[in-house]
PDB file of C-alpha atoms in Angstrom:
ATOM      1  CA  MET A  13     -12.312 -15.973   5.257  1.00 83.00           C
ATOM      2  CA  ALA A  14      -9.954 -13.215   4.178  1.00 93.00           C
ATOM      3  CA  GLN A  15     -11.302  -9.735   3.586  1.00 98.00           C
ATOM      4  CA  ILE A  16     -11.018  -8.381   0.052  1.00 98.00           C
ATOM      5  CA  GLY A  17     -10.525  -4.619  -0.133  1.00 98.00           C
ATOM      6  CA  TYR A  18     -10.188  -2.006  -2.863  1.00 98.00           C
ATOM      7  CA  ALA A  19      -6.824  -0.372  -3.634  1.00 98.00           C
ATOM      8  CA  ALA A  20      -7.460   3.314  -4.394  1.00 98.00           C
ATOM      9  CA  MET A  21      -4.585   4.433  -6.617  1.00 98.00           C
ATOM     10  CA  LEU A  22      -4.241   8.186  -6.177  1.00 98.00           C
ATOM     11  CA  GLU A  23      -1.376   8.278  -8.690  1.00 98.00           C
ATOM     12  CA  GLN A  24      -3.761   7.042 -11.381  1.00 98.00           C
ATOM     13  CA  PHE A  25      -7.185   8.622 -10.772  1.00 98.00           C
ATOM     14  CA  HIS A  26      -8.600  11.988  -9.781  1.00 98.00           C
ATOM     15  CA  PRO A  27      -9.610  11.814  -6.103  1.00 98.00           C
ATOM     16  CA  LYS A  28     -13.245  12.672  -6.897  1.00 98.00           C
ATOM     17  CA  ASP A  29     -13.428   9.738  -9.294  1.00 98.00           C
ATOM     18  CA  LEU A  30     -11.759   7.482  -6.735  1.00 98.00           C
ATOM     19  CA  LEU A  31     -14.352   8.393  -4.111  1.00 98.00           C
ATOM     20  CA  GLY A  32     -17.041   7.095  -6.448  1.00 98.00           C
ATOM     21  CA  PHE A  33     -15.084   3.896  -7.054  1.00 98.00           C
ATOM     22  CA  CYS A  34     -14.697   3.334  -3.282  1.00 98.00           C
ATOM     23  CA  VAL A  35     -18.441   3.703  -2.731  1.00 98.00           C
ATOM     24  CA  GLN A  36     -19.180   1.357  -5.640  1.00 98.00           C
ATOM     25  CA  ALA A  37     -16.603  -1.167  -4.412  1.00 98.00           C
ATOM     26  CA  GLU A  38     -18.149  -1.299  -0.942  1.00 98.00           C
ATOM     27  CA  ALA A  39     -21.613  -1.803  -2.431  1.00 98.00           C
ATOM     28  CA  ALA A  40     -20.174  -4.657  -4.519  1.00 98.00           C
ATOM     29  CA  GLY A  41     -18.781  -6.455  -1.470  1.00 98.00           C
ATOM     30  CA  PHE A  42     -15.257  -5.060  -1.039  1.00 98.00           C
ATOM     31  CA  SER A  43     -14.378  -4.727   2.650  1.00 98.00           C
ATOM     32  CA  GLY A  44     -12.315  -1.548   2.831  1.00 98.00           C
ATOM     33  CA  VAL A  45      -9.850   0.821   1.173  1.00 98.00           C
ATOM     34  CA  MET A  46      -6.064   0.934   0.879  1.00 98.00           C
ATOM     35  CA  ALA A  47      -5.125   4.420  -0.386  1.00 98.00           C
ATOM     36  CA  ALA A  48      -1.825   5.033  -2.190  1.00 97.00           C
ATOM     37  CA  ASP A  49       0.408   7.874  -0.951  1.00 98.00           C
ATOM     38  CA  HIS A  50       2.129   9.567  -3.899  1.00 98.00           C
ATOM     39  CA  VAL A  51       3.572  12.989  -4.654  1.00 97.00           C
ATOM     40  CA  GLN A  52       4.148  11.967  -8.290  1.00 98.00           C
ATOM     41  CA  PRO A  53       2.726   9.195 -10.476  1.00 98.00           C
ATOM     42  CA  TRP A  54       5.021   6.381 -11.603  1.00 98.00           C
ATOM     43  CA  VAL A  55       4.659   7.402 -15.253  1.00 98.00           C
ATOM     44  CA  PRO A  56       3.124  10.591 -16.692  1.00 98.00           C
ATOM     45  CA  GLN A  57       0.325   8.545 -18.297  1.00 98.00           C
ATOM     46  CA  GLN A  58      -1.109   7.793 -14.838  1.00 98.00           C
ATOM     47  CA  GLY A  59      -1.492  11.520 -14.429  1.00 98.00           C
ATOM     48  CA  GLN A  60      -2.477  12.180 -10.785  1.00 98.00           C
ATOM     49  CA  ALA A  61      -1.068  12.495  -7.262  1.00 98.00           C
ATOM     50  CA  GLY A  62      -3.731  13.611  -4.767  1.00 98.00           C
ATOM     51  CA  PHE A  63      -2.867  14.085  -1.080  1.00 98.00           C
ATOM     52  CA  VAL A  64      -3.641  10.815   0.649  1.00 98.00           C
ATOM     53  CA  TRP A  65      -4.770  12.237   4.020  1.00 98.00           C
ATOM     54  CA  SER A  66      -7.361  14.511   2.430  1.00 98.00           C
ATOM     55  CA  PHE A  67      -8.635  11.642   0.329  1.00 98.00           C
ATOM     56  CA  MET A  68      -8.865   9.153   3.195  1.00 98.00           C
ATOM     57  CA  THR A  69     -11.005  11.521   5.250  1.00 98.00           C
ATOM     58  CA  ALA A  70     -13.445  11.991   2.371  1.00 98.00           C
ATOM     59  CA  ALA A  71     -13.487   8.258   1.611  1.00 98.00           C
ATOM     60  CA  ALA A  72     -14.071   7.336   5.251  1.00 98.00           C
ATOM     61  CA  GLU A  73     -17.073   9.689   5.342  1.00 98.00           C
ATOM     62  CA  ARG A  74     -18.623   7.897   2.366  1.00 98.00           C
ATOM     63  CA  THR A  75     -17.888   4.284   3.332  1.00 98.00           C
ATOM     64  CA  ARG A  76     -18.080   2.061   6.408  1.00 98.00           C
ATOM     65  CA  GLY A  77     -15.138  -0.347   6.025  1.00 98.00           C
ATOM     66  CA  ASP A  78     -11.521  -0.146   7.090  1.00 98.00           C
ATOM     67  CA  ILE A  79      -9.196   2.450   5.579  1.00 98.00           C
ATOM     68  CA  GLY A  80      -5.487   3.224   5.671  1.00 98.00           C
ATOM     69  CA  PRO A  81      -2.527   4.456   3.615  1.00 98.00           C
ATOM     70  CA  GLY A  82      -0.796   1.760   1.627  1.00 96.00           C
ATOM     71  CA  VAL A  83       1.757   3.028   2.425  1.00 97.00           C
ATOM     72  CA  THR A  84       3.031   6.348   3.730  1.00 98.00           C
ATOM     73  CA  CYS A  85       6.681   7.096   4.484  1.00 98.00           C
ATOM     74  CA  PRO A  86       7.290   8.704   7.910  1.00 97.00           C
ATOM     75  CA  SER A  87      10.905   9.565   7.189  1.00 93.00           C
ATOM     76  CA  PHE A  88      11.359  12.411   4.672  1.00 95.00           C
ATOM     77  CA  ARG A  89       8.367  14.438   3.447  1.00 95.00           C
ATOM     78  CA  SER A  90       6.723  14.275   6.876  1.00 96.00           C
ATOM     79  CA  HIS A  91       8.313  14.040  10.316  1.00 97.00           C
ATOM     80  CA  PRO A  92       7.036  10.980  12.195  1.00 98.00           C
ATOM     81  CA  ALA A  93       5.403  13.272  14.782  1.00 98.00           C
ATOM     82  CA  ILE A  94       3.159  14.709  12.046  1.00 98.00           C
ATOM     83  CA  ILE A  95       2.305  11.240  10.753  1.00 98.00           C
ATOM     84  CA  ALA A  96       1.403  10.286  14.332  1.00 98.00           C
ATOM     85  CA  GLN A  97      -0.873  13.325  14.655  1.00 98.00           C
ATOM     86  CA  ALA A  98      -2.590  12.590  11.342  1.00 98.00           C
ATOM     87  CA  ALA A  99      -3.065   8.910  12.213  1.00 98.00           C
ATOM     88  CA  ALA A 100      -4.376   9.631  15.711  1.00 98.00           C
ATOM     89  CA  THR A 101      -6.894  12.106  14.296  1.00 98.00           C
ATOM     90  CA  MET A 102      -8.121   9.604  11.705  1.00 98.00           C
ATOM     91  CA  ALA A 103      -8.446   6.915  14.384  1.00 98.00           C
ATOM     92  CA  ALA A 104     -10.328   9.341  16.655  1.00 98.00           C
ATOM     93  CA  MET A 105     -12.747  10.256  13.856  1.00 98.00           C
ATOM     94  CA  TYR A 106     -13.234   6.688  12.581  1.00 98.00           C
ATOM     95  CA  PRO A 107     -12.844   4.356  15.590  1.00 98.00           C
ATOM     96  CA  GLY A 108     -11.849   0.796  14.780  1.00 98.00           C
ATOM     97  CA  ARG A 109     -11.569   1.511  11.055  1.00 98.00           C
ATOM     98  CA  PHE A 110      -8.255   3.281  10.490  1.00 98.00           C
ATOM     99  CA  TRP A 111      -4.875   1.558  10.219  1.00 98.00           C
ATOM    100  CA  LEU A 112      -1.455   3.106   9.582  1.00 98.00           C
ATOM    101  CA  GLY A 113       0.603   1.520   6.799  1.00 98.00           C
ATOM    102  CA  LEU A 114       4.272   2.608   6.778  1.00 98.00           C
ATOM    103  CA  GLY A 115       7.134   2.064   4.343  1.00 97.00           C
ATOM    104  CA  SER A 116      10.779   3.053   4.042  1.00 97.00           C
ATOM    105  CA  GLY A 117      10.090   5.322   1.076  1.00 96.00           C
ATOM    106  CA  GLU A 118      10.887   5.719  -2.611  1.00 96.00           C
ATOM    107  CA  ALA A 119      12.875   8.491  -4.234  1.00 97.00           C
ATOM    108  CA  LEU A 120       9.948   9.181  -6.584  1.00 97.00           C
ATOM    109  CA  ASN A 121       8.015  10.587  -3.631  1.00 97.00           C
ATOM    110  CA  GLU A 122      10.598  11.482  -0.998  1.00 96.00           C
ATOM    111  CA  HIS A 123      13.692  12.925  -2.728  1.00 94.00           C
ATOM    112  CA  ILE A 124      11.952  16.279  -3.206  1.00 92.00           C
ATOM    113  CA  VAL A 125      12.814  17.185   0.408  1.00 91.00           C
ATOM    114  CA  ALA A 126      15.657  14.776   1.195  1.00 74.00           C
ATOM    115  CA  GLY A 127      19.060  16.438   1.530  1.00 81.00           C
ATOM    116  CA  TYR A 128      20.411  13.307  -0.096  1.00 89.00           C
ATOM    117  CA  TRP A 129      18.866   9.947  -0.886  1.00 94.00           C
ATOM    118  CA  PRO A 130      20.220   7.277   1.497  1.00 95.00           C
ATOM    119  CA  GLU A 131      20.907   3.612   0.878  1.00 95.00           C
ATOM    120  CA  VAL A 132      18.160   1.125   1.674  1.00 95.00           C
ATOM    121  CA  ALA A 133      19.632   0.031   5.031  1.00 96.00           C
ATOM    122  CA  GLU A 134      19.497   3.591   6.338  1.00 96.00           C
ATOM    123  CA  ARG A 135      15.976   4.097   5.013  1.00 96.00           C
ATOM    124  CA  ILE A 136      14.816   1.028   6.926  1.00 97.00           C
ATOM    125  CA  SER A 137      16.583   2.203  10.098  1.00 97.00           C
ATOM    126  CA  ARG A 138      14.893   5.589   9.758  1.00 97.00           C
ATOM    127  CA  MET A 139      11.520   3.889   9.365  1.00 98.00           C
ATOM    128  CA  PHE A 140      11.878   1.858  12.561  1.00 98.00           C
ATOM    129  CA  GLU A 141      13.078   4.907  14.509  1.00 98.00           C
ATOM    130  CA  SER A 142       9.961   6.653  13.196  1.00 98.00           C
ATOM    131  CA  VAL A 143       7.850   3.794  14.540  1.00 98.00           C
ATOM    132  CA  GLU A 144       9.473   4.326  17.949  1.00 98.00           C
ATOM    133  CA  ILE A 145       8.469   8.020  17.908  1.00 98.00           C
ATOM    134  CA  ILE A 146       4.924   7.260  16.730  1.00 98.00           C
ATOM    135  CA  ARG A 147       4.503   4.593  19.427  1.00 98.00           C
ATOM    136  CA  LYS A 148       5.641   7.081  22.090  1.00 98.00           C
ATOM    137  CA  LEU A 149       3.133   9.657  20.888  1.00 98.00           C
ATOM    138  CA  PHE A 150       0.331   7.087  20.745  1.00 98.00           C
ATOM    139  CA  THR A 151       0.594   6.836  24.565  1.00 98.00           C
ATOM    140  CA  GLY A 152      -1.021  10.303  24.744  1.00 98.00           C
ATOM    141  CA  LYS A 153       1.640  11.411  27.229  1.00 98.00           C
ATOM    142  CA  ASP A 154       4.244  14.181  27.019  1.00 98.00           C
ATOM    143  CA  VAL A 155       7.198  12.565  25.260  1.00 98.00           C
ATOM    144  CA  LYS A 156      10.456  13.577  23.594  1.00 98.00           C
ATOM    145  CA  HIS A 157      12.975  11.825  21.420  1.00 98.00           C
ATOM    146  CA  ALA A 158      16.677  12.080  20.592  1.00 98.00           C
ATOM    147  CA  GLY A 159      17.764   9.331  18.257  1.00 98.00           C
ATOM    148  CA  GLU A 160      20.185   8.660  15.423  1.00 98.00           C
ATOM    149  CA  TYR A 161      18.045  10.353  12.782  1.00 97.00           C
ATOM    150  CA  TYR A 162      15.335  12.334  14.575  1.00 97.00           C
ATOM    151  CA  LYS A 163      14.962  14.795  17.379  1.00 96.00           C
ATOM    152  CA  MET A 164      11.643  15.795  18.898  1.00 98.00           C
ATOM    153  CA  GLU A 165      11.117  18.299  21.679  1.00 98.00           C
ATOM    154  CA  THR A 166       8.552  17.540  24.382  1.00 98.00           C
ATOM    155  CA  MET A 167       5.238  16.976  22.673  1.00 98.00           C
ATOM    156  CA  ARG A 168       1.964  15.161  23.108  1.00 98.00           C
ATOM    157  CA  LEU A 169      -1.000  14.358  20.911  1.00 98.00           C
ATOM    158  CA  TRP A 170      -3.964  16.310  22.241  1.00 98.00           C
ATOM    159  CA  THR A 171      -6.559  14.636  20.002  1.00 98.00           C
ATOM    160  CA  MET A 172      -6.323  10.949  20.782  1.00 98.00           C
ATOM    161  CA  PRO A 173      -8.448   7.928  19.837  1.00 98.00           C
ATOM    162  CA  GLU A 174      -9.686   5.595  22.527  1.00 98.00           C
ATOM    163  CA  HIS A 175      -7.346   2.968  21.069  1.00 97.00           C
ATOM    164  CA  PRO A 176      -4.292   3.791  18.928  1.00 98.00           C
ATOM    165  CA  PRO A 177      -4.476   2.541  15.336  1.00 98.00           C
ATOM    166  CA  PRO A 178      -2.483  -0.548  14.388  1.00 98.00           C
ATOM    167  CA  ILE A 179       0.840   0.045  12.611  1.00 98.00           C
ATOM    168  CA  TYR A 180       1.528  -2.155   9.593  1.00 98.00           C
ATOM    169  CA  ILE A 181       4.901  -2.210   7.807  1.00 98.00           C
ATOM    170  CA  ALA A 182       5.279  -2.800   4.070  1.00 97.00           C
ATOM    171  CA  THR A 183       8.178  -5.033   3.107  1.00 95.00           C
ATOM    172  CA  ALA A 184       9.192  -7.868   0.822  1.00 91.00           C
ATOM    173  CA  GLY A 185      12.482  -8.461   2.675  1.00 92.00           C
ATOM    174  CA  PRO A 186      12.928 -11.217   5.299  1.00 93.00           C
ATOM    175  CA  VAL A 187      15.071  -9.179   7.741  1.00 93.00           C
ATOM    176  CA  THR A 188      12.614  -6.272   7.805  1.00 96.00           C
ATOM    177  CA  ALA A 189       9.737  -8.766   8.070  1.00 96.00           C
ATOM    178  CA  GLU A 190      11.206 -10.260  11.245  1.00 96.00           C
ATOM    179  CA  LYS A 191      11.699  -6.809  12.781  1.00 96.00           C
ATOM    180  CA  THR A 192       8.144  -5.903  11.739  1.00 97.00           C
ATOM    181  CA  GLY A 193       6.829  -8.878  13.698  1.00 96.00           C
ATOM    182  CA  ARG A 194       8.757  -7.726  16.750  1.00 95.00           C
ATOM    183  CA  PHE A 195       7.816  -4.034  16.744  1.00 95.00           C
ATOM    184  CA  CYS A 196       4.618  -3.593  14.718  1.00 97.00           C
ATOM    185  CA  ASP A 197       1.078  -4.910  14.396  1.00 97.00           C
ATOM    186  CA  GLY A 198       1.035  -6.479  10.941  1.00 97.00           C
ATOM    187  CA  LEU A 199       2.755  -6.938   7.585  1.00 98.00           C
ATOM    188  CA  ILE A 200       1.898  -5.529   4.147  1.00 98.00           C
ATOM    189  CA  THR A 201       3.488  -6.987   1.033  1.00 96.00           C
ATOM    190  CA  VAL A 202       2.807  -7.297  -2.702  1.00 93.00           C
ATOM    191  CA  GLY A 203       2.174 -10.255  -4.962  1.00 89.00           C
ATOM    192  CA  ALA A 204       5.260 -12.447  -5.441  1.00 87.00           C
ATOM    193  CA  PRO A 205       6.138 -16.109  -6.080  1.00 86.00           C
ATOM    194  CA  GLU A 206       4.937 -18.436  -3.330  1.00 89.00           C
ATOM    195  CA  GLU A 207       8.417 -19.387  -2.120  1.00 91.00           C
ATOM    196  CA  LYS A 208       9.359 -15.730  -1.616  1.00 92.00           C
ATOM    197  CA  ILE A 209       6.167 -14.981   0.319  1.00 95.00           C
ATOM    198  CA  ASP A 210       6.664 -18.125   2.385  1.00 94.00           C
ATOM    199  CA  GLY A 211      10.159 -16.928   3.349  1.00 94.00           C
ATOM    200  CA  VAL A 212       8.851 -13.493   4.337  1.00 95.00           C
ATOM    201  CA  PHE A 213       6.048 -15.069   6.383  1.00 95.00           C
ATOM    202  CA  GLN A 214       8.488 -17.356   8.231  1.00 94.00           C
ATOM    203  CA  ARG A 215      10.681 -14.455   9.296  1.00 95.00           C
ATOM    204  CA  PHE A 216       7.658 -12.313  10.196  1.00 96.00           C
ATOM    205  CA  GLU A 217       6.237 -15.076  12.376  1.00 94.00           C
ATOM    206  CA  LYS A 218       9.645 -15.688  13.962  1.00 95.00           C
ATOM    207  CA  GLY A 219       9.707 -12.077  15.154  1.00 95.00           C
ATOM    208  CA  ALA A 220       5.989 -11.760  15.895  1.00 93.00           C
ATOM    209  CA  ARG A 221       4.971 -10.949  19.458  1.00 79.00           C
ATOM    210  CA  GLU A 222       1.719 -12.839  18.934  1.00 82.00           C
ATOM    211  CA  ALA A 223       0.600 -15.456  16.435  1.00 78.00           C
ATOM    212  CA  SER A 224      -2.411 -13.614  15.061  1.00 87.00           C
ATOM    213  CA  LEU A 225      -0.765 -10.477  13.610  1.00 95.00           C
ATOM    214  CA  PRO A 226      -2.447  -9.730  10.262  1.00 96.00           C
ATOM    215  CA  LYS A 227      -0.767 -10.390   6.934  1.00 97.00           C
ATOM    216  CA  ILE A 228      -1.952  -8.013   4.219  1.00 98.00           C
ATOM    217  CA  LEU A 229      -1.479  -8.165   0.446  1.00 97.00           C
ATOM    218  CA  GLN A 230      -1.746  -5.506  -2.227  1.00 98.00           C
ATOM    219  CA  LEU A 231      -2.426  -7.392  -5.463  1.00 98.00           C
ATOM    220  CA  HIS A 232      -2.096  -5.714  -8.859  1.00 98.00           C
ATOM    221  CA  LEU A 233      -4.002  -7.317 -11.734  1.00 98.00           C
ATOM    222  CA  SER A 234      -5.347  -6.473 -15.159  1.00 98.00           C
ATOM    223  CA  TRP A 235      -8.860  -7.527 -16.105  1.00 98.00           C
ATOM    224  CA  ALA A 236     -10.739  -6.374 -19.199  1.00 98.00           C
ATOM    225  CA  PRO A 237     -13.385  -7.959 -21.474  1.00 98.00           C
ATOM    226  CA  THR A 238     -10.618  -9.346 -23.715  1.00 98.00           C
ATOM    227  CA  ASP A 239      -7.087 -10.572 -23.011  1.00 98.00           C
ATOM    228  CA  GLU A 240      -5.766  -8.108 -25.589  1.00 98.00           C
ATOM    229  CA  GLU A 241      -7.381  -5.144 -23.844  1.00 98.00           C
ATOM    230  CA  ALA A 242      -6.172  -6.374 -20.454  1.00 98.00           C
ATOM    231  CA  MET A 243      -2.604  -6.529 -21.774  1.00 98.00           C
ATOM    232  CA  ARG A 244      -2.912  -3.122 -23.421  1.00 98.00           C
ATOM    233  CA  ASN A 245      -4.076  -1.649 -20.121  1.00 98.00           C
ATOM    234  CA  ALA A 246      -1.103  -3.177 -18.300  1.00 98.00           C
ATOM    235  CA  LEU A 247       1.430  -1.870 -20.816  1.00 98.00           C
ATOM    236  CA  THR A 248      -0.135   1.601 -21.018  1.00 97.00           C
ATOM    237  CA  GLU A 249      -1.299   2.267 -17.467  1.00 98.00           C
ATOM    238  CA  TRP A 250       0.988   0.161 -15.289  1.00 98.00           C
ATOM    239  CA  PRO A 251       4.278  -0.599 -17.076  1.00 98.00           C
ATOM    240  CA  ASN A 252       6.036  -0.286 -13.707  1.00 97.00           C
ATOM    241  CA  GLY A 253       4.424  -3.634 -12.873  1.00 96.00           C
ATOM    242  CA  GLY A 254       6.591  -5.242 -15.547  1.00 97.00           C
ATOM    243  CA  MET A 255       9.871  -3.679 -14.380  1.00 97.00           C
ATOM    244  CA  LYS A 256      11.940  -6.444 -12.803  1.00 92.00           C
ATOM    245  CA  PHE A 257      14.411  -4.213 -10.993  1.00 92.00           C
ATOM    246  CA  PRO A 258      14.335  -2.204  -7.743  1.00 92.00           C
ATOM    247  CA  LYS A 259      12.515   1.085  -8.288  1.00 95.00           C
ATOM    248  CA  ALA A 260      13.097   2.879  -4.991  1.00 96.00           C
ATOM    249  CA  ASP A 261      16.000   5.012  -6.264  1.00 96.00           C
ATOM    250  CA  ILE A 262      14.368   6.373  -9.441  1.00 97.00           C
ATOM    251  CA  ARG A 263      13.289   9.993  -9.033  1.00 96.00           C
ATOM    252  CA  SER A 264      11.221  11.055 -12.012  1.00 97.00           C
ATOM    253  CA  PRO A 265       8.051   9.854 -13.771  1.00 98.00           C
ATOM    254  CA  ASN A 266       9.798  10.804 -17.004  1.00 98.00           C
ATOM    255  CA  ASP A 267      12.636   8.385 -16.221  1.00 98.00           C
ATOM    256  CA  PHE A 268      10.066   5.651 -15.592  1.00 98.00           C
ATOM    257  CA  ALA A 269       8.433   6.532 -18.931  1.00 98.00           C
ATOM    258  CA  GLN A 270      11.729   5.904 -20.723  1.00 98.00           C
ATOM    259  CA  MET A 271      12.130   2.574 -18.950  1.00 97.00           C
ATOM    260  CA  ALA A 272       8.542   1.664 -19.829  1.00 97.00           C
ATOM    261  CA  LYS A 273       9.546   1.578 -23.503  1.00 97.00           C
ATOM    262  CA  ILE A 274      11.455  -1.652 -22.926  1.00 96.00           C
ATOM    263  CA  VAL A 275       8.653  -3.426 -21.011  1.00 98.00           C
ATOM    264  CA  ARG A 276       7.205  -6.347 -22.980  1.00 98.00           C
ATOM    265  CA  PRO A 277       4.140  -8.541 -22.313  1.00 98.00           C
ATOM    266  CA  GLU A 278       6.326 -11.400 -21.084  1.00 97.00           C
ATOM    267  CA  ASP A 279       7.802  -9.141 -18.375  1.00 97.00           C
ATOM    268  CA  PHE A 280       4.537  -9.362 -16.430  1.00 97.00           C
ATOM    269  CA  GLN A 281       4.858 -13.152 -16.161  1.00 94.00           C
ATOM    270  CA  ASP A 282       4.719 -14.255 -12.491  1.00 91.00           C
ATOM    271  CA  ARG A 283       4.386 -10.607 -11.460  1.00 94.00           C
ATOM    272  CA  MET A 284       0.787  -9.733 -12.351  1.00 96.00           C
ATOM    273  CA  LEU A 285      -2.121 -11.741 -13.749  1.00 98.00           C
ATOM    274  CA  ILE A 286      -3.413 -10.309 -17.020  1.00 98.00           C
ATOM    275  CA  SER A 287      -6.608 -12.042 -18.160  1.00 98.00           C
ATOM    276  CA  ALA A 288     -10.192 -11.524 -19.284  1.00 98.00           C
ATOM    277  CA  ASP A 289     -11.261 -14.627 -17.336  1.00 98.00           C
ATOM    278  CA  PRO A 290     -12.751 -13.718 -13.932  1.00 98.00           C
ATOM    279  CA  ASP A 291     -12.256 -17.290 -12.783  1.00 98.00           C
ATOM    280  CA  ALA A 292      -8.514 -17.083 -13.454  1.00 98.00           C
ATOM    281  CA  HIS A 293      -8.405 -14.031 -11.192  1.00 98.00           C
ATOM    282  CA  ARG A 294     -10.463 -15.849  -8.567  1.00 98.00           C
ATOM    283  CA  ARG A 295      -7.935 -18.697  -8.545  1.00 98.00           C
ATOM    284  CA  GLU A 296      -5.053 -16.232  -8.253  1.00 98.00           C
ATOM    285  CA  ILE A 297      -6.644 -14.403  -5.303  1.00 98.00           C
ATOM    286  CA  GLN A 298      -7.592 -17.700  -3.650  1.00 98.00           C
ATOM    287  CA  LYS A 299      -3.984 -18.871  -3.953  1.00 97.00           C
ATOM    288  CA  PHE A 300      -2.834 -15.945  -1.811  1.00 96.00           C
ATOM    289  CA  ILE A 301      -5.651 -16.450   0.698  1.00 97.00           C
ATOM    290  CA  ASP A 302      -4.579 -20.081   0.998  1.00 97.00           C
ATOM    291  CA  LEU A 303      -0.987 -18.928   1.628  1.00 95.00           C
ATOM    292  CA  GLY A 304      -2.245 -17.183   4.743  1.00 96.00           C
ATOM    293  CA  PHE A 305      -3.150 -13.589   3.877  1.00 97.00           C
ATOM    294  CA  ASP A 306      -5.886 -12.141   6.067  1.00 97.00           C
ATOM    295  CA  ARG A 307      -6.642  -9.158   3.850  1.00 98.00           C
ATOM    296  CA  VAL A 308      -6.126  -8.649   0.117  1.00 98.00           C
ATOM    297  CA  TYR A 309      -6.545  -5.227  -1.520  1.00 98.00           C
ATOM    298  CA  LEU A 310      -7.091  -5.480  -5.277  1.00 98.00           C
ATOM    299  CA  HIS A 311      -5.867  -2.987  -7.860  1.00 98.00           C
ATOM    300  CA  ASN A 312      -7.104  -3.386 -11.423  1.00 98.00           C
ATOM    301  CA  VAL A 313      -4.572  -1.396 -13.439  1.00 98.00           C
ATOM    302  CA  GLY A 314      -6.942  -0.320 -16.234  1.00 98.00           C
ATOM    303  CA  ARG A 315      -9.161   2.736 -16.398  1.00 98.00           C
ATOM    304  CA  ASN A 316     -12.179   0.386 -16.493  1.00 98.00           C
ATOM    305  CA  GLN A 317     -12.775   0.555 -12.733  1.00 98.00           C
ATOM    306  CA  VAL A 318     -16.583   0.724 -12.815  1.00 98.00           C
ATOM    307  CA  GLU A 319     -16.916  -2.305 -15.085  1.00 98.00           C
ATOM    308  CA  TRP A 320     -14.241  -4.257 -13.193  1.00 98.00           C
ATOM    309  CA  ILE A 321     -15.798  -3.638  -9.757  1.00 98.00           C
ATOM    310  CA  GLU A 322     -19.166  -4.829 -11.060  1.00 98.00           C
ATOM    311  CA  VAL A 323     -17.747  -8.008 -12.628  1.00 98.00           C
ATOM    312  CA  PHE A 324     -15.619  -8.932  -9.615  1.00 98.00           C
ATOM    313  CA  GLY A 325     -18.433  -8.132  -7.189  1.00 98.00           C
ATOM    314  CA  LYS A 326     -20.691 -10.620  -8.970  1.00 98.00           C
ATOM    315  CA  GLN A 327     -18.311 -13.266 -10.324  1.00 98.00           C
ATOM    316  CA  VAL A 328     -15.203 -13.307  -8.113  1.00 98.00           C
ATOM    317  CA  LEU A 329     -15.746 -12.137  -4.523  1.00 98.00           C
ATOM    318  CA  PRO A 330     -18.719 -14.454  -3.773  1.00 98.00           C
ATOM    319  CA  LYS A 331     -16.674 -17.504  -4.806  1.00 98.00           C
ATOM    320  CA  LEU A 332     -13.666 -16.849  -2.544  1.00 98.00           C
ATOM    321  CA  HIS A 333     -13.400 -18.778   0.713  1.00 95.00           C
TER     322      HIS A 333
END
């Protein structure tokens, strides 16, 4: 059956609190941790933005499951060579547990050091050139690079794992999904209507070098003891989940806060399940497992993490198949 992991949202919780949630989640039956990489929260209400690499090391020391960034951008804040060094070190310290999730980036996190903010096609091209550099460095040999976007003088990774970590690409677009299948080790995407996911899967599998590449889902949800509280949590803590427009070009949490004022309960329809019924959430998660996801990382958007982990550990995870 699919593995069900915990999504540690560093833009929403203090890293010390999140460490406790990760330990509790593992004890409750969650398989591993997907850690969010943010320099700013989506909205000021979320209130945090811890450094993902520091957090992952601490979390890996306290747990035994898989762990990886969901996702980091290797194109602006950090040169791909530095991402490769960080990933190789994590994989050397935690053999067989660490995976590297990469994305093309969002202005919220990356514009702070970008000379300008490029269009999406260029961001995707930069990401795949970054993958090329990281792959070269994962050989452990002296390598260099001169490409369209990046230059790297002769370098090698001196601290190397026995096996390089898998590289997963986050995308909801069919063209990028096909290229991901060709050049990377797995796909990360977010909850979406079945027909959209099916289209992404088809293109991913068309490009895939082998049939068994993992398909990974980050699933946002809102559970609370009452439907009203679950909806209140969604509107207060995660209004970005109800924004039906591309968000990669928006630079400020304060701009997101203004946009959050127009988010209504109906905007979450078909985007995020909001319910007090654990069985409704079980059916929703099972639907995605049945679509073919190998791993699902759950994010409950409310502050009620301790209560939610306990309820799902007892009433949801054991019933999935």
